[in-house]
mmCIF file of C-alpha atoms and ligand atoms in Angstrom:
data_model
loop_
_atom_site.group_PDB
_atom_site.id
_atom_site.type_symbol
_atom_site.label_atom_id
_atom_site.label_comp_id
_atom_site.label_asym_id
_atom_site.label_seq_id
_atom_site.Cartn_x
_atom_site.Cartn_y
_atom_site.Cartn_z
ATOM 1 C CA MET A 3 6.860 -22.985 13.609
ATOM 2 C CA ARG A 4 3.709 -24.697 14.855
ATOM 3 C CA SER A 5 2.529 -27.710 12.900
ATOM 4 C CA PHE A 6 -0.304 -27.186 10.422
ATOM 5 C CA ASP A 7 -2.272 -29.033 7.777
ATOM 6 C CA TYR A 8 -1.639 -28.182 4.170
ATOM 7 C CA ARG A 9 -4.188 -28.464 1.377
ATOM 8 C CA ARG A 10 -4.301 -27.442 -2.225
ATOM 9 C CA ALA A 11 -7.392 -26.052 -3.900
ATOM 10 C CA ASP A 12 -7.713 -26.569 -7.642
ATOM 11 C CA SER A 13 -10.713 -24.275 -8.071
ATOM 12 C CA LEU A 14 -12.264 -21.263 -6.384
ATOM 13 C CA ALA A 15 -15.167 -23.440 -5.272
ATOM 14 C CA ALA A 16 -12.759 -25.849 -3.582
ATOM 15 C CA ALA A 17 -10.967 -22.923 -1.958
ATOM 16 C CA ARG A 18 -14.255 -21.613 -0.594
ATOM 17 C CA GLU A 19 -15.153 -25.001 0.814
ATOM 18 C CA GLY A 20 -11.772 -25.358 2.461
ATOM 19 C CA LEU A 21 -11.810 -21.952 4.094
ATOM 20 C CA GLY A 22 -12.926 -22.631 7.642
ATOM 21 C CA GLU A 23 -12.222 -20.647 10.761
ATOM 22 C CA ALA A 24 -8.760 -22.105 11.190
ATOM 23 C CA ALA A 25 -7.631 -22.017 7.552
ATOM 24 C CA GLN A 26 -5.409 -19.386 6.030
ATOM 25 C CA ILE A 27 -4.955 -18.865 2.309
ATOM 26 C CA ILE A 28 -1.399 -19.033 1.041
ATOM 27 C CA ALA A 29 -0.271 -17.845 -2.389
ATOM 28 C CA GLY A 30 3.284 -16.454 -2.520
ATOM 29 C CA GLY A 31 3.684 -16.771 1.239
ATOM 30 C CA THR A 32 6.446 -14.157 1.317
ATOM 31 C CA ASN A 33 5.076 -12.523 4.477
ATOM 32 C CA LEU A 34 2.901 -15.294 5.899
ATOM 33 C CA LEU A 35 5.698 -17.846 6.248
ATOM 34 C CA ASP A 36 7.877 -15.382 8.160
ATOM 35 C CA LEU A 37 4.973 -14.679 10.493
ATOM 36 C CA MET A 38 4.389 -18.397 10.995
ATOM 37 C CA LYS A 39 8.055 -19.069 11.738
ATOM 38 C CA LEU A 40 7.915 -16.406 14.449
ATOM 39 C CA GLN A 41 4.559 -17.747 15.665
ATOM 40 C CA VAL A 42 2.962 -14.368 15.168
ATOM 41 C CA MET A 43 0.422 -16.184 13.016
ATOM 42 C CA THR A 44 -0.406 -19.801 13.825
ATOM 43 C CA PRO A 45 -2.998 -21.072 11.328
ATOM 44 C CA LYS A 46 -4.054 -24.667 11.821
ATOM 45 C CA GLN A 47 -4.399 -25.117 8.099
ATOM 46 C CA LEU A 48 -2.900 -23.550 4.974
ATOM 47 C CA LEU A 49 -4.986 -23.549 1.855
ATOM 48 C CA ASP A 50 -2.789 -23.183 -1.213
ATOM 49 C CA ILE A 51 -4.581 -21.435 -4.101
ATOM 50 C CA ASN A 52 -1.681 -21.449 -6.552
ATOM 51 C CA ARG A 53 -3.387 -24.076 -8.744
ATOM 52 C CA VAL A 54 -6.679 -22.222 -9.049
ATOM 53 C CA PRO A 55 -6.998 -21.526 -12.793
ATOM 54 C CA GLY A 56 -7.665 -18.109 -14.293
ATOM 55 C CA LEU A 57 -5.941 -15.993 -11.667
ATOM 56 C CA ARG A 58 -2.606 -15.454 -13.407
ATOM 57 C CA GLU A 59 -3.721 -13.429 -16.413
ATOM 58 C CA ILE A 60 -3.612 -9.727 -17.183
ATOM 59 C CA THR A 61 -6.437 -8.933 -19.596
ATOM 60 C CA GLU A 62 -7.728 -5.810 -21.269
ATOM 61 C CA THR A 63 -11.339 -4.960 -20.498
ATOM 62 C CA GLU A 64 -13.810 -2.290 -21.600
ATOM 63 C CA ASN A 65 -12.860 -0.216 -18.600
ATOM 64 C CA GLY A 66 -9.130 -0.759 -18.411
ATOM 65 C CA LEU A 67 -7.003 -3.672 -17.263
ATOM 66 C CA LYS A 68 -7.848 -6.694 -15.135
ATOM 67 C CA ILE A 69 -5.010 -8.268 -13.162
ATOM 68 C CA GLY A 70 -5.453 -11.755 -11.720
ATOM 69 C CA ALA A 71 -4.745 -12.059 -8.002
ATOM 70 C CA LEU A 72 -1.975 -14.620 -8.580
ATOM 71 C CA VAL A 73 -0.005 -12.508 -11.059
ATOM 72 C CA SER A 74 3.426 -12.181 -9.496
ATOM 73 C CA ASN A 75 4.790 -8.770 -8.610
ATOM 74 C CA SER A 76 7.629 -9.357 -11.093
ATOM 75 C CA ASP A 77 5.282 -10.211 -13.962
ATOM 76 C CA LEU A 78 3.056 -7.253 -13.186
ATOM 77 C CA ALA A 79 5.925 -4.774 -13.136
ATOM 78 C CA ALA A 80 7.308 -6.214 -16.392
ATOM 79 C CA ASP A 81 4.033 -6.221 -18.328
ATOM 80 C CA PRO A 82 4.393 -3.818 -21.290
ATOM 81 C CA ARG A 83 0.904 -2.378 -20.714
ATOM 82 C CA ILE A 84 1.723 -1.602 -17.090
ATOM 83 C CA ARG A 85 5.081 -0.122 -18.030
ATOM 84 C CA SER A 86 3.633 2.153 -20.699
ATOM 85 C CA ASP A 87 0.174 3.052 -19.356
ATOM 86 C CA TYR A 88 0.556 2.732 -15.572
ATOM 87 C CA PRO A 89 4.243 3.433 -14.956
ATOM 88 C CA VAL A 90 3.601 4.580 -11.395
ATOM 89 C CA LEU A 91 2.586 1.004 -10.612
ATOM 90 C CA ALA A 92 5.593 -0.596 -12.284
ATOM 91 C CA ARG A 93 7.934 1.792 -10.457
ATOM 92 C CA ALA A 94 6.270 1.245 -7.099
ATOM 93 C CA ILE A 95 6.527 -2.530 -7.407
ATOM 94 C CA LEU A 96 10.171 -2.384 -8.470
ATOM 95 C CA ALA A 97 10.922 -0.133 -5.488
ATOM 96 C CA GLY A 98 9.742 -2.873 -3.137
ATOM 97 C CA ALA A 99 11.423 -5.993 -1.773
ATOM 98 C CA SER A 100 14.022 -7.940 -3.799
ATOM 99 C CA GLY A 101 13.858 -9.647 -7.178
ATOM 100 C CA GLN A 102 13.484 -13.060 -5.548
ATOM 101 C CA ILE A 103 10.619 -11.909 -3.353
ATOM 102 C CA ARG A 104 8.879 -10.150 -6.234
ATOM 103 C CA ASN A 105 9.050 -13.413 -8.199
ATOM 104 C CA LYS A 106 7.052 -15.174 -5.484
ATOM 105 C CA ALA A 107 4.839 -12.392 -4.122
ATOM 106 C CA THR A 108 1.399 -12.103 -5.702
ATOM 107 C CA THR A 109 -0.761 -9.112 -6.502
ATOM 108 C CA GLY A 110 -3.555 -10.213 -4.169
ATOM 109 C CA GLY A 111 -1.183 -11.037 -1.343
ATOM 110 C CA ASN A 112 0.645 -7.733 -1.610
ATOM 111 C CA PHE A 113 -2.495 -5.885 -0.506
ATOM 112 C CA LEU A 114 -2.763 -8.069 2.592
ATOM 113 C CA GLN A 115 0.824 -8.042 3.847
ATOM 114 C CA ARG A 116 1.146 -7.130 7.492
ATOM 115 C CA THR A 117 2.975 -4.201 9.036
ATOM 116 C CA ARG A 118 6.728 -4.456 9.629
ATOM 117 C CA CYS A 119 6.512 -2.839 13.078
ATOM 118 C CA PRO A 120 9.273 -4.726 14.932
ATOM 119 C CA TYR A 121 7.129 -5.229 18.016
ATOM 120 C CA PHE A 122 4.482 -6.995 15.961
ATOM 121 C CA TYR A 123 7.116 -9.598 15.049
ATOM 122 C CA ASP A 124 8.479 -9.988 18.574
ATOM 123 C CA THR A 125 6.134 -12.145 20.622
ATOM 124 C CA SER A 126 7.855 -11.129 23.846
ATOM 125 C CA MET A 127 6.660 -7.528 23.425
ATOM 126 C CA ALA A 128 3.184 -6.095 23.945
ATOM 127 C CA CYS A 129 1.366 -5.335 20.705
ATOM 128 C CA ASN A 130 -2.327 -4.561 20.280
ATOM 129 C CA LYS A 131 -2.280 -5.662 16.673
ATOM 130 C CA ARG A 132 -0.959 -9.121 17.565
ATOM 131 C CA GLN A 133 -2.720 -9.416 20.911
ATOM 132 C CA PRO A 134 -5.633 -6.979 21.320
ATOM 133 C CA GLY A 135 -5.640 -5.194 24.661
ATOM 134 C CA SER A 136 -1.991 -5.853 25.461
ATOM 135 C CA SER A 137 -0.887 -2.234 24.677
ATOM 136 C CA CYS A 138 1.418 -0.746 22.066
ATOM 137 C CA THR A 139 5.162 -0.864 22.671
ATOM 138 C CA ALA A 140 5.929 1.361 19.673
ATOM 139 C CA ILE A 141 4.259 4.344 21.366
ATOM 140 C CA GLY A 142 7.148 5.668 23.408
ATOM 141 C CA GLY A 143 9.415 3.004 21.920
ATOM 142 C CA ILE A 144 11.243 2.619 18.605
ATOM 143 C CA SER A 145 9.007 4.375 16.113
ATOM 144 C CA ARG A 146 11.200 5.357 13.164
ATOM 145 C CA MET A 147 9.207 3.222 10.715
ATOM 146 C CA THR A 148 5.754 3.951 12.108
ATOM 147 C CA ALA A 149 2.919 6.068 10.741
ATOM 148 C CA ILE A 150 1.987 9.679 11.431
ATOM 149 C CA LEU A 151 -1.424 9.716 9.717
ATOM 150 C CA GLY A 152 -4.447 7.600 10.574
ATOM 151 C CA VAL A 153 -2.917 6.369 13.825
ATOM 152 C CA SER A 154 -4.673 5.778 17.149
ATOM 153 C CA GLU A 155 -3.657 5.527 20.779
ATOM 154 C CA HIS A 156 -3.773 1.763 20.277
ATOM 155 C CA CYS A 157 -1.502 1.417 17.240
ATOM 156 C CA ILE A 158 0.782 3.611 15.123
ATOM 157 C CA ALA A 159 1.935 0.953 12.651
ATOM 158 C CA ALA A 160 2.495 1.922 9.008
ATOM 159 C CA HIS A 161 1.198 -0.090 6.086
ATOM 160 C CA PRO A 162 4.298 -1.454 4.335
ATOM 161 C CA SER A 163 3.223 -1.907 0.701
ATOM 162 C CA ASP A 164 4.599 0.109 -2.208
ATOM 163 C CA MET A 165 2.284 -1.503 -4.753
ATOM 164 C CA ALA A 166 -0.829 -0.591 -2.792
ATOM 165 C CA VAL A 167 0.222 3.080 -2.691
ATOM 166 C CA ALA A 168 0.295 3.191 -6.492
ATOM 167 C CA MET A 169 -2.990 1.252 -6.620
ATOM 168 C CA ARG A 170 -4.510 3.880 -4.312
ATOM 169 C CA ALA A 171 -3.416 6.698 -6.615
ATOM 170 C CA LEU A 172 -4.799 4.755 -9.594
ATOM 171 C CA ASP A 173 -8.203 4.202 -7.921
ATOM 172 C CA ALA A 174 -7.879 0.454 -8.419
ATOM 173 C CA ARG A 175 -10.823 -1.792 -7.516
ATOM 174 C CA LEU A 176 -10.605 -5.347 -6.266
ATOM 175 C CA ASP A 177 -12.805 -8.297 -7.218
ATOM 176 C CA VAL A 178 -13.619 -10.154 -3.996
ATOM 177 C CA ALA A 179 -15.410 -13.522 -3.990
ATOM 178 C CA ASP A 180 -17.430 -14.236 -0.865
ATOM 179 C CA ALA A 181 -18.371 -17.540 0.764
ATOM 180 C CA THR A 182 -21.295 -18.055 -1.624
ATOM 181 C CA GLY A 183 -19.186 -17.414 -4.717
ATOM 182 C CA ASP A 184 -20.676 -13.990 -5.381
ATOM 183 C CA VAL A 185 -18.099 -11.447 -6.524
ATOM 184 C CA ARG A 186 -18.265 -7.818 -5.401
ATOM 185 C CA GLN A 187 -15.943 -4.923 -6.125
ATOM 186 C CA VAL A 188 -14.083 -3.206 -3.317
ATOM 187 C CA GLY A 189 -12.370 0.126 -3.980
ATOM 188 C CA MET A 190 -8.966 0.932 -2.583
ATOM 189 C CA ASP A 191 -10.702 3.608 -0.500
ATOM 190 C CA GLU A 192 -12.868 0.892 1.090
ATOM 191 C CA LEU A 193 -10.366 -1.905 1.627
ATOM 192 C CA TYR A 194 -8.397 -0.856 4.708
ATOM 193 C CA CYS A 195 -9.601 -0.042 8.227
ATOM 194 C CA LEU A 196 -8.066 2.595 10.451
ATOM 195 C CA PRO A 197 -6.567 1.041 13.596
ATOM 196 C CA GLY A 198 -8.946 2.720 16.069
ATOM 197 C CA GLU A 199 -9.446 0.480 19.099
ATOM 198 C CA ARG A 200 -8.982 -2.728 17.082
ATOM 199 C CA PRO A 201 -5.725 -2.561 15.137
ATOM 200 C CA ASP A 202 -5.901 -6.334 14.670
ATOM 201 C CA ILE A 203 -8.760 -5.767 12.200
ATOM 202 C CA GLU A 204 -6.935 -4.434 9.172
ATOM 203 C CA THR A 205 -9.342 -4.729 6.253
ATOM 204 C CA THR A 206 -13.053 -4.763 5.541
ATOM 205 C CA LEU A 207 -12.786 -8.279 4.071
ATOM 206 C CA ALA A 208 -14.534 -11.193 5.768
ATOM 207 C CA PRO A 209 -12.382 -14.200 6.780
ATOM 208 C CA ASP A 210 -13.777 -16.282 3.914
ATOM 209 C CA ASP A 211 -13.451 -13.578 1.242
ATOM 210 C CA ILE A 212 -10.922 -14.221 -1.519
ATOM 211 C CA ILE A 213 -9.377 -11.469 -3.657
ATOM 212 C CA THR A 214 -9.523 -12.763 -7.232
ATOM 213 C CA ALA A 215 -8.497 -9.777 -9.365
ATOM 214 C CA VAL A 216 -7.700 -6.067 -9.459
ATOM 215 C CA HIS A 217 -9.107 -3.618 -11.992
ATOM 216 C CA LEU A 218 -7.238 -0.572 -13.189
ATOM 217 C CA PRO A 219 -9.234 2.188 -14.913
ATOM 218 C CA GLN A 220 -8.454 3.262 -18.463
ATOM 219 C CA LYS A 221 -5.156 5.073 -18.727
ATOM 220 C CA GLN A 222 -5.342 8.846 -18.524
ATOM 221 C CA SER A 223 -3.881 10.270 -21.666
ATOM 222 C CA GLY A 224 -1.131 12.787 -21.085
ATOM 223 C CA ALA A 225 -0.808 11.953 -17.398
ATOM 224 C CA VAL A 226 2.617 12.210 -15.788
ATOM 225 C CA HIS A 227 3.318 9.381 -13.351
ATOM 226 C CA VAL A 228 5.900 9.677 -10.577
ATOM 227 C CA TYR A 229 6.769 7.263 -7.771
ATOM 228 C CA ARG A 230 9.374 8.437 -5.290
ATOM 229 C CA LYS A 231 10.471 6.336 -2.327
ATOM 230 C CA VAL A 232 12.713 7.619 0.443
ATOM 231 C CA ARG A 233 14.290 4.904 2.564
ATOM 232 C CA ASP A 234 17.244 4.156 4.786
ATOM 233 C CA ARG A 235 19.159 2.253 2.102
ATOM 234 C CA ALA A 236 18.969 2.081 -1.662
ATOM 235 C CA SER A 237 17.179 -1.254 -1.987
ATOM 236 C CA TYR A 238 15.342 -3.929 -0.038
ATOM 237 C CA ALA A 239 14.046 -1.464 2.546
ATOM 238 C CA PHE A 240 10.602 -0.229 3.454
ATOM 239 C CA ALA A 241 9.641 3.366 2.823
ATOM 240 C CA LEU A 242 10.192 6.103 5.329
ATOM 241 C CA VAL A 243 8.054 8.140 2.956
ATOM 242 C CA SER A 244 6.843 7.340 -0.530
ATOM 243 C CA VAL A 245 4.741 9.398 -2.904
ATOM 244 C CA ALA A 246 2.774 8.198 -5.930
ATOM 245 C CA ALA A 247 1.578 11.038 -8.143
ATOM 246 C CA ILE A 248 -0.521 11.037 -11.307
ATOM 247 C CA VAL A 249 -0.919 14.534 -12.697
ATOM 248 C CA THR A 250 -2.499 15.885 -15.872
ATOM 249 C CA ARG A 251 -2.034 19.433 -17.160
ATOM 250 C CA ARG A 252 -4.214 21.736 -19.208
ATOM 251 C CA GLU A 253 -2.336 24.652 -20.631
ATOM 252 C CA GLN A 254 -0.446 26.165 -17.693
ATOM 253 C CA ARG A 255 -2.604 24.626 -14.973
ATOM 254 C CA ILE A 256 -2.913 21.318 -13.190
ATOM 255 C CA ALA A 257 -6.050 19.651 -14.552
ATOM 256 C CA THR A 258 -6.171 16.642 -12.218
ATOM 257 C CA ALA A 259 -3.945 15.328 -9.456
ATOM 258 C CA ALA A 260 -4.012 11.996 -7.628
ATOM 259 C CA LEU A 261 -1.487 11.689 -4.809
ATOM 260 C CA ALA A 262 -1.030 8.695 -2.526
ATOM 261 C CA PHE A 263 1.539 8.171 0.216
ATOM 262 C CA GLY A 264 3.355 5.241 1.773
ATOM 263 C CA GLY A 265 5.393 4.933 4.958
ATOM 264 C CA ILE A 266 3.384 7.604 6.768
ATOM 265 C CA GLY A 267 -0.112 6.143 6.976
ATOM 266 C CA SER A 268 -1.773 3.291 8.814
ATOM 267 C CA ARG A 269 -3.049 2.421 5.347
ATOM 268 C CA PRO A 270 -1.937 3.511 1.862
ATOM 269 C CA TRP A 271 -2.752 7.153 2.384
ATOM 270 C CA ARG A 272 -4.738 9.508 0.199
ATOM 271 C CA ASN A 273 -6.497 12.735 1.061
ATOM 272 C CA SER A 274 -8.995 13.864 -1.572
ATOM 273 C CA GLU A 275 -8.809 17.441 -0.247
ATOM 274 C CA VAL A 276 -5.152 17.564 -1.286
ATOM 275 C CA ASP A 277 -6.008 16.419 -4.816
ATOM 276 C CA GLU A 278 -8.835 18.953 -5.015
ATOM 277 C CA MET A 279 -6.595 21.797 -3.820
ATOM 278 C CA LEU A 280 -4.209 21.148 -6.702
ATOM 279 C CA ALA A 281 -6.766 20.696 -9.500
ATOM 280 C CA GLY A 282 -7.282 23.787 -11.645
ATOM 281 C CA GLU A 283 -4.380 25.707 -10.124
ATOM 282 C CA VAL A 284 -1.164 27.059 -11.569
ATOM 283 C CA PRO A 285 1.673 24.912 -10.226
ATOM 284 C CA GLY A 286 4.136 26.588 -7.893
ATOM 285 C CA GLU A 287 5.694 26.387 -4.480
ATOM 286 C CA PRO A 288 2.983 28.269 -2.529
ATOM 287 C CA LEU A 289 0.371 25.887 -3.877
ATOM 288 C CA PHE A 290 2.484 22.808 -3.159
ATOM 289 C CA ALA A 291 3.304 24.034 0.344
ATOM 290 C CA ALA A 292 -0.384 24.652 1.075
ATOM 291 C CA ALA A 293 -1.217 21.151 -0.174
ATOM 292 C CA ALA A 294 1.471 19.691 2.081
ATOM 293 C CA ASP A 295 0.040 21.679 4.998
ATOM 294 C CA ARG A 296 -3.336 20.146 4.304
ATOM 295 C CA LEU A 297 -1.936 16.637 4.063
ATOM 296 C CA LEU A 298 -0.060 16.952 7.325
ATOM 297 C CA ALA A 299 -2.657 18.907 9.293
ATOM 298 C CA GLU A 300 -3.739 15.797 11.222
ATOM 299 C CA ALA A 301 -0.275 14.289 11.598
ATOM 300 C CA ARG A 302 0.410 12.822 15.009
ATOM 301 C CA THR A 303 4.036 12.138 15.720
ATOM 302 C CA GLU A 304 6.271 10.353 18.195
ATOM 303 C CA GLU A 305 9.792 11.394 19.036
ATOM 304 C CA GLY A 306 11.167 8.727 16.705
ATOM 305 C CA ASN A 307 9.067 9.597 13.653
ATOM 306 C CA ALA A 308 8.627 13.364 13.977
ATOM 307 C CA PHE A 309 11.134 13.822 11.143
ATOM 308 C CA LYS A 310 8.550 12.377 8.779
ATOM 309 C CA THR A 311 6.456 15.549 8.623
ATOM 310 C CA ARG A 312 9.415 17.443 7.251
ATOM 311 C CA LEU A 313 10.534 14.611 5.004
ATOM 312 C CA THR A 314 7.020 14.124 3.645
ATOM 313 C CA ARG A 315 6.685 17.817 2.871
ATOM 314 C CA ARG A 316 9.977 17.969 1.033
ATOM 315 C CA THR A 317 9.365 14.747 -0.888
ATOM 316 C CA MET A 318 5.846 15.762 -1.848
ATOM 317 C CA ILE A 319 6.939 19.178 -3.109
ATOM 318 C CA SER A 320 9.787 17.628 -5.067
ATOM 319 C CA VAL A 321 7.460 15.061 -6.646
ATOM 320 C CA LEU A 322 4.934 17.740 -7.563
ATOM 321 C CA ARG A 323 7.711 19.795 -9.088
ATOM 322 C CA GLU A 324 8.709 16.840 -11.240
ATOM 323 C CA ALA A 325 5.134 15.903 -12.139
ATOM 324 C CA THR A 326 4.241 19.420 -13.230
ATOM 325 C CA GLY A 327 7.459 20.066 -15.132
ATOM 326 C CA LEU A 328 8.637 22.939 -12.949
ATOM 327 C CA GLU A 329 12.274 23.766 -13.303
ATOM 328 C CA PRO A 330 14.179 22.781 -10.153
ATOM 329 C CA ALA A 331 15.455 26.343 -9.776
ATOM 330 C CA SER A 332 11.912 27.709 -9.459
ATOM 331 C CA VAL A 333 11.451 25.935 -6.135
ATOM 332 C CA GLY A 334 14.419 26.766 -3.961
ATOM 333 C CA THR A 335 15.548 24.093 -1.531
ATOM 334 C CA ASP A 336 15.953 26.682 1.197
ATOM 335 C CA ARG A 337 12.412 27.872 0.828
ATOM 336 C CA VAL A 338 11.186 24.309 1.051
ATOM 337 C CA GLU A 339 13.248 23.829 4.188
ATOM 338 C CA GLU A 340 11.890 27.004 5.706
ATOM 339 C CA SER A 341 8.323 25.936 5.240
ATOM 340 C CA ALA A 342 8.925 22.474 6.618
ATOM 341 C CA ALA A 343 6.664 21.413 9.460
HETATM 342 FE FE1 SF4 B 4 1.756 -3.397 17.685
HETATM 343 FE FE2 SF4 B 4 0.793 -1.423 16.220
HETATM 344 FE FE3 SF4 B 4 1.979 -0.870 18.464
HETATM 345 FE FE4 SF4 B 4 3.450 -1.840 16.464
HETATM 346 S S1 SF4 B 4 2.396 0.119 16.497
HETATM 347 S S2 SF4 B 4 3.532 -2.419 18.627
HETATM 348 S S3 SF4 B 4 1.954 -3.163 15.459
HETATM 349 S S4 SF4 B 4 0.088 -2.047 18.256
#
């Protein structure tokens, strides 16, 4: 690890003042410290915001729930209001990392964790995200954990967060304080950039922006929440595919559907056309299969991740079956297999 200066900020104003070009905010540090040990990130200064007051509370507001950026992943998943009103979020968080990491990892930091593409962590390999213009070793290389949606010829890395997938389905909005102290709201649909030609630029945040809180909208009464994560082992593994679904019903039809996906997108993935296809329709396999077709229409695969189109389709249909209360027997596994991309 390269040497660095370490400072603590005891207020947001002090944090803003300390955030120069070379400074990097640290909160939980569960991803940043690994990256520093490997010299993937080499900040000259760490600015610790753990003592900034007012960022560890979860409060009820007129519009829903406000979660401070320093609330740990463990505390967020355990909060009774999250467990009862936003269970998709609690389940997504508990599907990620280990208990020890969740105790340290913060809500704000979770949004900003970096990809787990192995070439990004190996400084002997070319990686456009780490070193722009150097090329992408994952294209044509080991790509099992990479994305199939929102990729470019410069980067196919997948966003690793589970929490952010649930936040995307929930239409969460972030409070972001800028260099002058003004706070603006940034929606989950506005936070992440596609890799394009500059995969090193991952979010729309400025270097001196600080995430201070996340807002969840009022709970939807009667909504069924499902979070399903498919991975190579039962715990402490990143998603091959994950699906967050929030579905409401009216009589025999789907009233509203919000689906977000992890493990397959360069950012927590959501396609509003998929949600719109499902709304107002009678649930059933033809509808679910058509929605999966729409989701995967722009998928771009490598040899090592081509299985993800099929796995995504099957997982999505299974989640929709659960969320809409369809009996398992009404959607035959064979038929799902047959329609797999
Ligand atoms: Fe780097 Fe992205 Fe290519 Fe991985 S997929 S090697 S992160 S450029």
